[in-house]
PDB file of C-alpha atoms in Angstrom:
ATOM      1  CA  UNK A   1      -2.879  15.756  13.168  1.00 75.00           C
ATOM      2  CA  UNK A   2      -1.552  19.750  12.396  1.00 83.00           C
ATOM      3  CA  UNK A   3      -3.102  21.518  10.452  1.00 90.00           C
ATOM      4  CA  UNK A   4      -1.489  23.305   7.282  1.00 95.00           C
ATOM      5  CA  UNK A   5      -2.267  26.011   5.962  1.00 96.00           C
ATOM      6  CA  UNK A   6      -0.662  27.122   2.575  1.00 97.00           C
ATOM      7  CA  UNK A   7      -0.493  29.995  -0.305  1.00 97.00           C
ATOM      8  CA  UNK A   8      -1.251  30.179  -3.008  1.00 97.00           C
ATOM      9  CA  UNK A   9      -3.242  28.101  -3.919  1.00 96.00           C
ATOM     10  CA  UNK A  10      -2.025  27.866  -7.401  1.00 97.00           C
ATOM     11  CA  UNK A  11      -0.113  30.483  -9.497  1.00 98.00           C
ATOM     12  CA  UNK A  12       1.329  31.213 -13.882  1.00 98.00           C
ATOM     13  CA  UNK A  13       4.532  32.520 -13.507  1.00 97.00           C
ATOM     14  CA  UNK A  14       6.884  33.409 -16.299  1.00 98.00           C
ATOM     15  CA  UNK A  15      10.061  31.807 -17.149  1.00 98.00           C
ATOM     16  CA  UNK A  16      12.688  33.146 -15.566  1.00 98.00           C
ATOM     17  CA  UNK A  17      11.333  34.378 -11.872  1.00 98.00           C
ATOM     18  CA  UNK A  18      10.844  32.942  -9.261  1.00 98.00           C
ATOM     19  CA  UNK A  19       7.963  32.082  -6.634  1.00 98.00           C
ATOM     20  CA  UNK A  20       7.907  31.550  -2.578  1.00 98.00           C
ATOM     21  CA  UNK A  21       5.412  29.331  -1.524  1.00 98.00           C
ATOM     22  CA  UNK A  22       4.402  29.861   2.421  1.00 98.00           C
ATOM     23  CA  UNK A  23       3.369  27.359   4.793  1.00 98.00           C
ATOM     24  CA  UNK A  24       1.891  28.308   8.376  1.00 97.00           C
ATOM     25  CA  UNK A  25       1.069  25.052  11.095  1.00 95.00           C
ATOM     26  CA  UNK A  26      -1.550  25.682  13.022  1.00 94.00           C
ATOM     27  CA  UNK A  27       1.092  24.154  16.157  1.00 91.00           C
ATOM     28  CA  UNK A  28       5.165  24.021  17.110  1.00 91.00           C
ATOM     29  CA  UNK A  29       6.359  20.906  15.433  1.00 89.00           C
ATOM     30  CA  UNK A  30       9.876  19.413  14.681  1.00 87.00           C
ATOM     31  CA  UNK A  31       9.988  18.361  11.224  1.00 86.00           C
ATOM     32  CA  UNK A  32       8.750  20.100   7.992  1.00 93.00           C
ATOM     33  CA  UNK A  33       9.066  19.062   5.132  1.00 96.00           C
ATOM     34  CA  UNK A  34       8.473  20.119   1.044  1.00 98.00           C
ATOM     35  CA  UNK A  35       7.279  18.003  -1.874  1.00 97.00           C
ATOM     36  CA  UNK A  36       7.011  18.475  -5.812  1.00 98.00           C
ATOM     37  CA  UNK A  37       4.389  16.563  -7.226  1.00 98.00           C
ATOM     38  CA  UNK A  38       5.217  17.230 -11.448  1.00 97.00           C
ATOM     39  CA  UNK A  39       2.028  15.916 -13.536  1.00 95.00           C
ATOM     40  CA  UNK A  40       0.582  12.340 -12.985  1.00 94.00           C
ATOM     41  CA  UNK A  41       3.331  11.798 -10.977  1.00 96.00           C
ATOM     42  CA  UNK A  42       3.910  10.123  -7.357  1.00 97.00           C
ATOM     43  CA  UNK A  43       4.952  12.540  -4.801  1.00 97.00           C
ATOM     44  CA  UNK A  44       8.792  12.969  -4.129  1.00 97.00           C
ATOM     45  CA  UNK A  45      10.878  15.072  -1.105  1.00 96.00           C
ATOM     46  CA  UNK A  46      12.286  17.883  -1.952  1.00 97.00           C
ATOM     47  CA  UNK A  47      14.061  18.693   1.032  1.00 97.00           C
ATOM     48  CA  UNK A  48      13.543  18.388   4.681  1.00 95.00           C
ATOM     49  CA  UNK A  49      13.187  21.812   6.453  1.00 94.00           C
ATOM     50  CA  UNK A  50      15.043  21.998   9.197  1.00 88.00           C
ATOM     51  CA  UNK A  51      14.342  25.332  12.150  1.00 88.00           C
ATOM     52  CA  UNK A  52      17.679  27.381  12.947  1.00 84.00           C
ATOM     53  CA  UNK A  53      19.676  25.344  10.460  1.00 86.00           C
ATOM     54  CA  UNK A  54      19.359  24.775   6.520  1.00 91.00           C
ATOM     55  CA  UNK A  55      17.608  22.178   4.987  1.00 94.00           C
ATOM     56  CA  UNK A  56      18.407  18.973   3.981  1.00 95.00           C
ATOM     57  CA  UNK A  57      18.346  18.286   0.413  1.00 96.00           C
ATOM     58  CA  UNK A  58      17.300  15.220  -0.724  1.00 95.00           C
ATOM     59  CA  UNK A  59      19.653  13.449  -4.112  1.00 95.00           C
ATOM     60  CA  UNK A  60      18.539  16.162  -7.081  1.00 96.00           C
ATOM     61  CA  UNK A  61      17.805  19.471  -5.363  1.00 97.00           C
ATOM     62  CA  UNK A  62      19.795  22.018  -4.572  1.00 97.00           C
ATOM     63  CA  UNK A  63      19.461  24.814  -2.227  1.00 97.00           C
ATOM     64  CA  UNK A  64      20.174  27.824  -5.355  1.00 97.00           C
ATOM     65  CA  UNK A  65      17.067  26.512  -6.980  1.00 98.00           C
ATOM     66  CA  UNK A  66      15.114  25.658  -4.043  1.00 98.00           C
ATOM     67  CA  UNK A  67      16.129  27.528  -1.263  1.00 97.00           C
ATOM     68  CA  UNK A  68      13.964  27.021   1.876  1.00 97.00           C
ATOM     69  CA  UNK A  69      13.547  29.231   5.521  1.00 96.00           C
ATOM     70  CA  UNK A  70      12.381  27.951   8.421  1.00 96.00           C
ATOM     71  CA  UNK A  71      12.459  31.084  11.158  1.00 94.00           C
ATOM     72  CA  UNK A  72      10.102  28.702  13.936  1.00 94.00           C
ATOM     73  CA  UNK A  73       8.417  25.825  14.769  1.00 93.00           C
ATOM     74  CA  UNK A  74       5.586  27.060  12.709  1.00 95.00           C
ATOM     75  CA  UNK A  75       6.765  28.371   9.585  1.00 96.00           C
ATOM     76  CA  UNK A  76       8.023  27.396   6.357  1.00 97.00           C
ATOM     77  CA  UNK A  77       8.723  28.663   2.735  1.00 98.00           C
ATOM     78  CA  UNK A  78      10.561  27.134  -0.711  1.00 98.00           C
ATOM     79  CA  UNK A  79      10.738  29.555  -3.125  1.00 98.00           C
ATOM     80  CA  UNK A  80      11.301  27.710  -7.016  1.00 98.00           C
ATOM     81  CA  UNK A  81      14.054  30.024  -8.284  1.00 98.00           C
ATOM     82  CA  UNK A  82      14.387  31.321 -12.103  1.00 98.00           C
ATOM     83  CA  UNK A  83      11.408  29.240 -13.395  1.00 98.00           C
ATOM     84  CA  UNK A  84      10.912  26.656 -16.363  1.00 97.00           C
ATOM     85  CA  UNK A  85       8.369  25.230 -18.121  1.00 97.00           C
ATOM     86  CA  UNK A  86       9.651  21.886 -16.244  1.00 97.00           C
ATOM     87  CA  UNK A  87       8.437  23.496 -12.622  1.00 98.00           C
ATOM     88  CA  UNK A  88       4.933  22.939 -13.967  1.00 98.00           C
ATOM     89  CA  UNK A  89       4.234  20.843 -10.693  1.00 97.00           C
ATOM     90  CA  UNK A  90       2.211  20.867  -7.297  1.00 97.00           C
ATOM     91  CA  UNK A  91       4.269  21.636  -4.460  1.00 98.00           C
ATOM     92  CA  UNK A  92       3.234  20.583  -1.087  1.00 97.00           C
ATOM     93  CA  UNK A  93       4.718  21.383   2.918  1.00 97.00           C
ATOM     94  CA  UNK A  94       4.094  18.857   5.203  1.00 95.00           C
ATOM     95  CA  UNK A  95       4.498  18.126   8.621  1.00 93.00           C
ATOM     96  CA  UNK A  96       4.212  15.794  11.501  1.00 84.00           C
ATOM     97  CA  UNK A  97       5.766  13.146  13.265  1.00 74.00           C
ATOM     98  CA  UNK A  98       5.738   9.425  12.247  1.00 70.00           C
ATOM     99  CA  UNK A  99       4.022   8.901  15.386  1.00 73.00           C
ATOM    100  CA  UNK A 100       0.253   8.036  15.552  1.00 72.00           C
ATOM    101  CA  UNK A 101      -0.928  11.446  16.792  1.00 69.00           C
ATOM    102  CA  UNK A 102       1.495  13.218  14.964  1.00 69.00           C
ATOM    103  CA  UNK A 103       0.965  11.120  11.325  1.00 83.00           C
ATOM    104  CA  UNK A 104       2.459  13.919   8.830  1.00 88.00           C
ATOM    105  CA  UNK A 105      -0.226  15.734   7.385  1.00 90.00           C
ATOM    106  CA  UNK A 106      -0.227  18.422   4.076  1.00 93.00           C
ATOM    107  CA  UNK A 107      -1.257  21.834   2.743  1.00 95.00           C
ATOM    108  CA  UNK A 108      -4.213  21.861   0.122  1.00 95.00           C
ATOM    109  CA  UNK A 109      -0.728  22.411  -2.371  1.00 96.00           C
ATOM    110  CA  UNK A 110      -0.008  24.963  -4.590  1.00 97.00           C
ATOM    111  CA  UNK A 111      -0.623  24.376  -8.702  1.00 96.00           C
ATOM    112  CA  UNK A 112       2.448  25.884 -10.627  1.00 98.00           C
ATOM    113  CA  UNK A 113       2.568  26.593 -14.241  1.00 98.00           C
ATOM    114  CA  UNK A 114       5.291  28.364 -15.411  1.00 98.00           C
ATOM    115  CA  UNK A 115       4.628  29.632 -18.868  1.00 97.00           C
TER     116      UNK A 115
ATOM    117  CA  UNK B   1      17.029   3.754  -1.119  1.00 85.00           C
ATOM    118  CA  UNK B   2      13.382   1.426  -0.523  1.00 90.00           C
ATOM    119  CA  UNK B   3      11.303   0.998  -3.015  1.00 94.00           C
ATOM    120  CA  UNK B   4       7.354   1.799  -2.766  1.00 97.00           C
ATOM    121  CA  UNK B   5       5.183   0.087  -5.341  1.00 98.00           C
ATOM    122  CA  UNK B   6       1.348  -0.064  -5.956  1.00 98.00           C
ATOM    123  CA  UNK B   7      -0.822  -1.846  -8.383  1.00 98.00           C
ATOM    124  CA  UNK B   8      -3.205  -2.003  -9.734  1.00 98.00           C
ATOM    125  CA  UNK B   9      -1.616   1.486 -11.278  1.00 98.00           C
ATOM    126  CA  UNK B  10      -5.626   1.883 -12.195  1.00 98.00           C
ATOM    127  CA  UNK B  11      -8.403   0.874 -11.033  1.00 97.00           C
ATOM    128  CA  UNK B  12     -12.069   1.397 -12.748  1.00 97.00           C
ATOM    129  CA  UNK B  13     -14.920   0.840 -10.696  1.00 96.00           C
ATOM    130  CA  UNK B  14     -19.180   1.108 -11.108  1.00 97.00           C
ATOM    131  CA  UNK B  15     -20.622   2.805  -8.660  1.00 97.00           C
ATOM    132  CA  UNK B  16     -21.387   0.052  -5.269  1.00 98.00           C
ATOM    133  CA  UNK B  17     -18.713  -2.532  -6.586  1.00 98.00           C
ATOM    134  CA  UNK B  18     -16.078  -3.171  -3.928  1.00 97.00           C
ATOM    135  CA  UNK B  19     -11.772  -2.629  -4.513  1.00 97.00           C
ATOM    136  CA  UNK B  20      -9.026  -4.020  -3.274  1.00 98.00           C
ATOM    137  CA  UNK B  21      -4.960  -1.615  -3.217  1.00 98.00           C
ATOM    138  CA  UNK B  22      -2.024  -2.932  -2.750  1.00 98.00           C
ATOM    139  CA  UNK B  23       0.837  -1.648  -1.143  1.00 98.00           C
ATOM    140  CA  UNK B  24       4.949  -3.248  -1.321  1.00 98.00           C
ATOM    141  CA  UNK B  25       7.822  -2.053  -0.164  1.00 97.00           C
ATOM    142  CA  UNK B  26      11.031  -3.268  -0.020  1.00 95.00           C
ATOM    143  CA  UNK B  27      12.252  -2.701   3.390  1.00 93.00           C
ATOM    144  CA  UNK B  28      11.269  -2.417   7.182  1.00 92.00           C
ATOM    145  CA  UNK B  29       9.909   0.322   7.931  1.00 92.00           C
ATOM    146  CA  UNK B  30       8.158   2.014  11.558  1.00 89.00           C
ATOM    147  CA  UNK B  31       5.564   4.298   9.576  1.00 91.00           C
ATOM    148  CA  UNK B  32       2.752   3.488   6.964  1.00 94.00           C
ATOM    149  CA  UNK B  33       0.190   5.313   5.984  1.00 94.00           C
ATOM    150  CA  UNK B  34      -2.506   5.813   3.565  1.00 97.00           C
ATOM    151  CA  UNK B  35      -3.649   9.292   1.664  1.00 96.00           C
ATOM    152  CA  UNK B  36      -6.087   9.428  -0.939  1.00 97.00           C
ATOM    153  CA  UNK B  37      -5.610  12.888  -3.665  1.00 96.00           C
ATOM    154  CA  UNK B  38      -9.239  14.346  -4.654  1.00 91.00           C
ATOM    155  CA  UNK B  39      -9.302  15.131  -7.743  1.00 87.00           C
ATOM    156  CA  UNK B  40      -8.339  18.905  -6.681  1.00 86.00           C
ATOM    157  CA  UNK B  41      -5.198  17.336  -5.677  1.00 88.00           C
ATOM    158  CA  UNK B  42      -5.561  17.890  -1.640  1.00 90.00           C
ATOM    159  CA  UNK B  43      -4.241  15.363   0.098  1.00 93.00           C
ATOM    160  CA  UNK B  44      -6.352  13.153   3.010  1.00 92.00           C
ATOM    161  CA  UNK B  45      -4.826  11.283   5.493  1.00 92.00           C
ATOM    162  CA  UNK B  46      -6.836   8.307   5.358  1.00 95.00           C
ATOM    163  CA  UNK B  47      -5.161   5.847   8.387  1.00 95.00           C
ATOM    164  CA  UNK B  48      -1.896   5.149   9.714  1.00 93.00           C
ATOM    165  CA  UNK B  49      -0.890   1.742   9.808  1.00 95.00           C
ATOM    166  CA  UNK B  50       2.693   0.154  10.606  1.00 93.00           C
ATOM    167  CA  UNK B  51       1.073  -2.857  11.522  1.00 95.00           C
ATOM    168  CA  UNK B  52      -2.644  -4.874  12.228  1.00 97.00           C
ATOM    169  CA  UNK B  53      -5.738  -3.640  11.166  1.00 98.00           C
ATOM    170  CA  UNK B  54      -8.319  -0.343  11.279  1.00 97.00           C
ATOM    171  CA  UNK B  55     -11.197   0.968  10.327  1.00 97.00           C
ATOM    172  CA  UNK B  56     -12.702   3.602   8.553  1.00 96.00           C
ATOM    173  CA  UNK B  57     -16.794   4.000   7.567  1.00 97.00           C
ATOM    174  CA  UNK B  58     -16.318   1.911   4.137  1.00 98.00           C
ATOM    175  CA  UNK B  59     -12.542   1.608   4.468  1.00 98.00           C
ATOM    176  CA  UNK B  60     -10.148  -0.172   5.960  1.00 98.00           C
ATOM    177  CA  UNK B  61      -6.380  -1.383   6.128  1.00 98.00           C
ATOM    178  CA  UNK B  62      -4.257  -4.256   7.075  1.00 98.00           C
ATOM    179  CA  UNK B  63      -0.740  -3.620   7.301  1.00 98.00           C
ATOM    180  CA  UNK B  64       1.568  -7.205   6.976  1.00 97.00           C
ATOM    181  CA  UNK B  65       5.231  -5.788   8.126  1.00 94.00           C
ATOM    182  CA  UNK B  66       6.569  -8.721   8.642  1.00 94.00           C
ATOM    183  CA  UNK B  67       5.912  -8.841   4.983  1.00 97.00           C
ATOM    184  CA  UNK B  68       5.729  -5.857   3.481  1.00 97.00           C
ATOM    185  CA  UNK B  69       2.292  -5.232   2.409  1.00 98.00           C
ATOM    186  CA  UNK B  70      -0.332  -3.152   3.382  1.00 98.00           C
ATOM    187  CA  UNK B  71      -3.952  -3.266   1.869  1.00 98.00           C
ATOM    188  CA  UNK B  72      -6.785  -0.826   1.578  1.00 98.00           C
ATOM    189  CA  UNK B  73     -10.138  -2.032   1.149  1.00 98.00           C
ATOM    190  CA  UNK B  74     -12.843   0.038  -0.507  1.00 98.00           C
ATOM    191  CA  UNK B  75     -16.565  -0.700  -0.208  1.00 98.00           C
ATOM    192  CA  UNK B  76     -19.248   0.282  -1.732  1.00 98.00           C
ATOM    193  CA  UNK B  77     -17.580   2.236  -3.507  1.00 97.00           C
ATOM    194  CA  UNK B  78     -18.989   5.991  -4.914  1.00 97.00           C
ATOM    195  CA  UNK B  79     -18.197   8.694  -6.850  1.00 96.00           C
ATOM    196  CA  UNK B  80     -16.626  10.683  -4.497  1.00 95.00           C
ATOM    197  CA  UNK B  81     -14.618   7.716  -3.839  1.00 96.00           C
ATOM    198  CA  UNK B  82     -12.379   8.829  -7.385  1.00 96.00           C
ATOM    199  CA  UNK B  83      -8.796   9.737  -7.146  1.00 96.00           C
ATOM    200  CA  UNK B  84      -4.927   8.762  -6.570  1.00 98.00           C
ATOM    201  CA  UNK B  85      -4.906   6.729  -4.227  1.00 98.00           C
ATOM    202  CA  UNK B  86      -0.763   6.117  -2.087  1.00 98.00           C
ATOM    203  CA  UNK B  87       0.387   4.915   0.547  1.00 97.00           C
ATOM    204  CA  UNK B  88       3.886   5.577   1.434  1.00 96.00           C
ATOM    205  CA  UNK B  89       6.357   4.858   4.446  1.00 95.00           C
ATOM    206  CA  UNK B  90       8.944   5.636   6.917  1.00 92.00           C
ATOM    207  CA  UNK B  91      12.375   3.293   7.591  1.00 87.00           C
ATOM    208  CA  UNK B  92      13.248   3.597  10.627  1.00 82.00           C
ATOM    209  CA  UNK B  93      15.451   6.498  11.891  1.00 78.00           C
ATOM    210  CA  UNK B  94      14.795   8.097   8.855  1.00 81.00           C
ATOM    211  CA  UNK B  95      12.241  10.405   9.473  1.00 81.00           C
ATOM    212  CA  UNK B  96      10.761  11.331   5.673  1.00 87.00           C
ATOM    213  CA  UNK B  97       7.974  10.253   4.340  1.00 91.00           C
ATOM    214  CA  UNK B  98       8.073   7.957   0.548  1.00 94.00           C
ATOM    215  CA  UNK B  99       5.558   7.913  -1.460  1.00 97.00           C
ATOM    216  CA  UNK B 100       4.760   4.742  -3.966  1.00 98.00           C
ATOM    217  CA  UNK B 101       3.556   4.625  -7.050  1.00 97.00           C
ATOM    218  CA  UNK B 102      -0.097   5.247  -6.531  1.00 98.00           C
ATOM    219  CA  UNK B 103      -3.967   3.959  -7.562  1.00 98.00           C
ATOM    220  CA  UNK B 104      -5.804   5.617  -9.706  1.00 98.00           C
ATOM    221  CA  UNK B 105      -8.999   5.388  -9.230  1.00 97.00           C
ATOM    222  CA  UNK B 106     -12.038   6.143 -11.363  1.00 97.00           C
ATOM    223  CA  UNK B 107     -16.126   5.382  -9.911  1.00 97.00           C
ATOM    224  CA  UNK B 108     -19.148   5.641 -12.289  1.00 96.00           C
ATOM    225  CA  UNK B 109     -22.414   6.427 -11.146  1.00 95.00           C
TER     226      UNK B 109
END
């Protein structure tokens, strides 16, 4: 399975600002994903990052708030825009293929606090 | 969409005890994985188990796909087993992993 490096690991940001999170995979992967985990909650899929085309967003998430880039098969970024305290969460990227040899793995997460 | 429910939501054990965590899902799946989220937030992939039984040390898992549930067994629990356990499923032809509600495990010495 792929090994994923994610940064920053944590940040404290002022409301109204934006933060870009980076995710680097050690091998080429077709599928990359971004998840949000609100305090004490499970993981919720934000979007699928598609290489060479616009990301596919899940219900309740929009591109203006969470723009995503996927310039190649090993790298993706998620930006949390115009942040409010409600955006305080752990954000995780994931990659994989849903098969035994490519089962989904996760980056170490970005713990975001908005003040 | 598919519903993924886990039970119990919380579990408190003394070191050395055994436990069984359950994951029920509402539709057919082609992928099921169990993860452990440690207290630092990192998600560790425990098992890829869309069907059948697997064992890895003190942990084992069984998925009965026809009855839409999976079980994770932890034997001789240790304090390092503490954290949140998630099952996650992927429906056929969706290429998306959907997470369950989680079980928070605390193991005390």
